[in-house]
Short mmCIF file of N, CA and C in Angstrom, two decimals:
data_model
loop_
_atom_site.label_atom_id
_atom_site.label_comp_id
_atom_site.label_asym_id
_atom_site.label_seq_id
_atom_site.Cartn_x
_atom_site.Cartn_y
_atom_site.Cartn_z
N ARG A 19 0.81 -1.20 0.00
CA ARG A 19 0.00 0.00 0.00
C ARG A 19 0.85 1.26 0.00
N LEU A 20 1.91 1.28 0.73
CA LEU A 20 2.74 2.48 0.78
C LEU A 20 3.45 2.74 -0.55
N LEU A 21 3.70 1.68 -1.30
CA LEU A 21 4.36 1.86 -2.59
C LEU A 21 3.47 2.63 -3.57
N PHE A 22 2.16 2.52 -3.41
CA PHE A 22 1.25 3.22 -4.31
C PHE A 22 1.36 4.73 -4.16
N PHE A 23 1.60 5.22 -2.95
CA PHE A 23 1.69 6.65 -2.69
C PHE A 23 3.12 7.15 -2.63
N SER A 24 4.04 6.37 -3.12
CA SER A 24 5.45 6.71 -3.06
C SER A 24 5.77 7.89 -3.98
N PRO A 25 6.54 8.87 -3.49
CA PRO A 25 6.91 9.99 -4.36
C PRO A 25 7.84 9.55 -5.48
N ASN A 26 8.57 8.46 -5.28
CA ASN A 26 9.46 7.98 -6.35
C ASN A 26 8.66 7.53 -7.56
N ARG A 27 7.53 6.95 -7.32
CA ARG A 27 6.69 6.48 -8.43
C ARG A 27 6.18 7.65 -9.26
N SER A 28 5.80 8.73 -8.61
CA SER A 28 5.32 9.89 -9.36
C SER A 28 6.46 10.58 -10.10
N ILE A 29 7.63 10.62 -9.51
CA ILE A 29 8.78 11.25 -10.18
C ILE A 29 9.17 10.45 -11.40
N ILE A 30 9.19 9.13 -11.27
CA ILE A 30 9.54 8.28 -12.41
C ILE A 30 8.51 8.41 -13.52
N SER A 31 7.24 8.47 -13.17
CA SER A 31 6.21 8.59 -14.20
C SER A 31 6.28 9.96 -14.90
N GLU A 32 6.59 11.01 -14.16
CA GLU A 32 6.73 12.33 -14.79
C GLU A 32 7.93 12.36 -15.73
N CYS A 33 9.03 11.76 -15.33
CA CYS A 33 10.21 11.70 -16.19
C CYS A 33 9.95 10.86 -17.44
N LEU A 34 9.25 9.77 -17.28
CA LEU A 34 8.91 8.91 -18.41
C LEU A 34 7.98 9.63 -19.38
N ALA A 35 6.99 10.33 -18.86
CA ALA A 35 6.07 11.08 -19.72
C ALA A 35 6.80 12.21 -20.45
N SER A 36 7.71 12.87 -19.78
CA SER A 36 8.49 13.94 -20.42
C SER A 36 9.37 13.38 -21.54
N PHE A 37 9.96 12.20 -21.30
CA PHE A 37 10.78 11.57 -22.34
C PHE A 37 9.93 11.23 -23.56
N PHE A 38 8.77 10.63 -23.34
CA PHE A 38 7.89 10.29 -24.46
C PHE A 38 7.43 11.54 -25.21
N TYR A 39 7.15 12.61 -24.47
CA TYR A 39 6.70 13.85 -25.11
C TYR A 39 7.78 14.42 -26.03
N VAL A 40 9.00 14.51 -25.53
CA VAL A 40 10.10 15.04 -26.35
C VAL A 40 10.36 14.12 -27.53
N PHE A 41 10.32 12.82 -27.31
CA PHE A 41 10.56 11.87 -28.40
C PHE A 41 9.50 11.99 -29.50
N ILE A 42 8.25 12.14 -29.14
CA ILE A 42 7.17 12.25 -30.12
C ILE A 42 7.25 13.55 -30.90
N VAL A 43 7.47 14.67 -30.20
CA VAL A 43 7.51 15.97 -30.87
C VAL A 43 8.74 16.08 -31.78
N CYS A 44 9.89 15.64 -31.31
CA CYS A 44 11.10 15.69 -32.15
C CYS A 44 10.99 14.74 -33.33
N GLY A 45 10.36 13.61 -33.12
CA GLY A 45 10.15 12.68 -34.22
C GLY A 45 9.21 13.23 -35.27
N ALA A 46 8.20 13.94 -34.84
CA ALA A 46 7.27 14.54 -35.80
C ALA A 46 7.95 15.65 -36.59
N ALA A 47 8.77 16.45 -35.93
CA ALA A 47 9.47 17.53 -36.61
C ALA A 47 10.51 16.98 -37.58
N ALA A 48 11.20 15.94 -37.19
CA ALA A 48 12.22 15.36 -38.06
C ALA A 48 11.59 14.61 -39.23
N GLY A 49 10.48 13.93 -38.98
CA GLY A 49 9.83 13.18 -40.04
C GLY A 49 9.18 14.06 -41.08
N ALA A 50 8.64 15.18 -40.66
CA ALA A 50 7.98 16.09 -41.60
C ALA A 50 8.97 17.03 -42.27
N GLY A 51 10.20 17.08 -41.76
CA GLY A 51 11.18 18.03 -42.28
C GLY A 51 11.90 17.58 -43.53
N VAL A 52 11.72 16.36 -43.96
CA VAL A 52 12.44 15.85 -45.13
C VAL A 52 11.74 16.32 -46.40
N GLY A 53 12.26 17.37 -47.00
CA GLY A 53 11.71 17.88 -48.25
C GLY A 53 10.34 18.53 -48.11
N ALA A 54 9.99 18.99 -46.96
CA ALA A 54 8.67 19.59 -46.74
C ALA A 54 8.81 21.10 -46.53
N SER A 55 7.71 21.77 -46.71
CA SER A 55 7.72 23.21 -46.49
C SER A 55 7.71 23.53 -45.00
N VAL A 56 8.02 24.77 -44.67
CA VAL A 56 8.08 25.18 -43.28
C VAL A 56 6.71 25.09 -42.62
N SER A 57 5.67 25.44 -43.36
CA SER A 57 4.33 25.41 -42.77
C SER A 57 3.88 23.98 -42.44
N SER A 58 4.25 23.02 -43.26
CA SER A 58 3.86 21.64 -42.97
C SER A 58 4.64 21.08 -41.78
N VAL A 59 5.89 21.50 -41.62
CA VAL A 59 6.66 21.08 -40.46
C VAL A 59 6.07 21.67 -39.19
N LEU A 60 5.69 22.95 -39.25
CA LEU A 60 5.07 23.58 -38.08
C LEU A 60 3.73 22.95 -37.74
N LEU A 61 2.95 22.64 -38.75
CA LEU A 61 1.65 22.01 -38.51
C LEU A 61 1.81 20.63 -37.91
N ALA A 62 2.72 19.84 -38.45
CA ALA A 62 2.94 18.49 -37.92
C ALA A 62 3.45 18.53 -36.49
N THR A 63 4.35 19.46 -36.22
CA THR A 63 4.89 19.57 -34.87
C THR A 63 3.82 20.05 -33.89
N ALA A 64 3.00 20.99 -34.30
CA ALA A 64 1.94 21.49 -33.42
C ALA A 64 0.90 20.41 -33.14
N LEU A 65 0.50 19.68 -34.16
CA LEU A 65 -0.48 18.60 -33.95
C LEU A 65 0.09 17.49 -33.07
N ALA A 66 1.35 17.13 -33.33
CA ALA A 66 1.98 16.10 -32.50
C ALA A 66 2.11 16.56 -31.06
N SER A 67 2.43 17.82 -30.87
CA SER A 67 2.58 18.36 -29.51
C SER A 67 1.25 18.32 -28.76
N GLY A 68 0.20 18.78 -29.37
CA GLY A 68 -1.10 18.79 -28.71
C GLY A 68 -1.65 17.41 -28.44
N LEU A 69 -1.57 16.53 -29.43
CA LEU A 69 -2.10 15.19 -29.24
C LEU A 69 -1.25 14.38 -28.26
N ALA A 70 0.06 14.58 -28.30
CA ALA A 70 0.92 13.87 -27.36
C ALA A 70 0.67 14.33 -25.93
N MET A 71 0.48 15.62 -25.75
CA MET A 71 0.21 16.13 -24.40
C MET A 71 -1.11 15.58 -23.86
N ALA A 72 -2.12 15.53 -24.70
CA ALA A 72 -3.42 15.01 -24.27
C ALA A 72 -3.34 13.51 -23.95
N ALA A 73 -2.67 12.76 -24.81
CA ALA A 73 -2.58 11.32 -24.60
C ALA A 73 -1.73 10.97 -23.38
N LEU A 74 -0.60 11.64 -23.24
CA LEU A 74 0.27 11.35 -22.10
C LEU A 74 -0.35 11.79 -20.78
N THR A 75 -1.11 12.86 -20.82
CA THR A 75 -1.80 13.28 -19.60
C THR A 75 -2.81 12.22 -19.18
N GLN A 76 -3.56 11.69 -20.13
CA GLN A 76 -4.53 10.65 -19.81
C GLN A 76 -3.85 9.36 -19.33
N CYS A 77 -2.69 9.06 -19.88
CA CYS A 77 -2.00 7.83 -19.49
C CYS A 77 -1.35 7.91 -18.12
N PHE A 78 -0.76 9.05 -17.79
CA PHE A 78 0.05 9.15 -16.59
C PHE A 78 -0.60 9.93 -15.45
N ILE A 79 -1.80 10.41 -15.61
CA ILE A 79 -2.40 11.26 -14.58
C ILE A 79 -2.69 10.47 -13.30
N HIS A 80 -3.03 9.21 -13.41
CA HIS A 80 -3.35 8.41 -12.23
C HIS A 80 -2.08 7.94 -11.52
N ILE A 81 -1.00 7.80 -12.26
CA ILE A 81 0.25 7.34 -11.66
C ILE A 81 0.96 8.47 -10.95
N SER A 82 0.95 9.65 -11.55
CA SER A 82 1.71 10.76 -10.99
C SER A 82 1.02 11.39 -9.78
N GLY A 83 -0.23 11.08 -9.56
CA GLY A 83 -0.91 11.56 -8.37
C GLY A 83 -1.63 12.89 -8.55
N MET A 84 -1.84 13.31 -9.76
CA MET A 84 -2.52 14.58 -9.99
C MET A 84 -4.04 14.42 -10.05
N TRP A 85 -4.52 13.22 -10.05
CA TRP A 85 -5.96 12.99 -10.16
C TRP A 85 -6.55 12.61 -8.85
#
């Protein structure tokens, strides 16, 4: 029971979510940047950023203790 409320668990989940967020956004920018216009790179990065933030918040909100 005490492991469920451990601060280490929330710190690890926040670090893991931050890693996934950076990986997704950088991957979207790099993938759209090959021979693409600036506007399409910005659009892909913005969409990836918003969708990744929403998905990761839903995935990690119960683990990090914010809910």
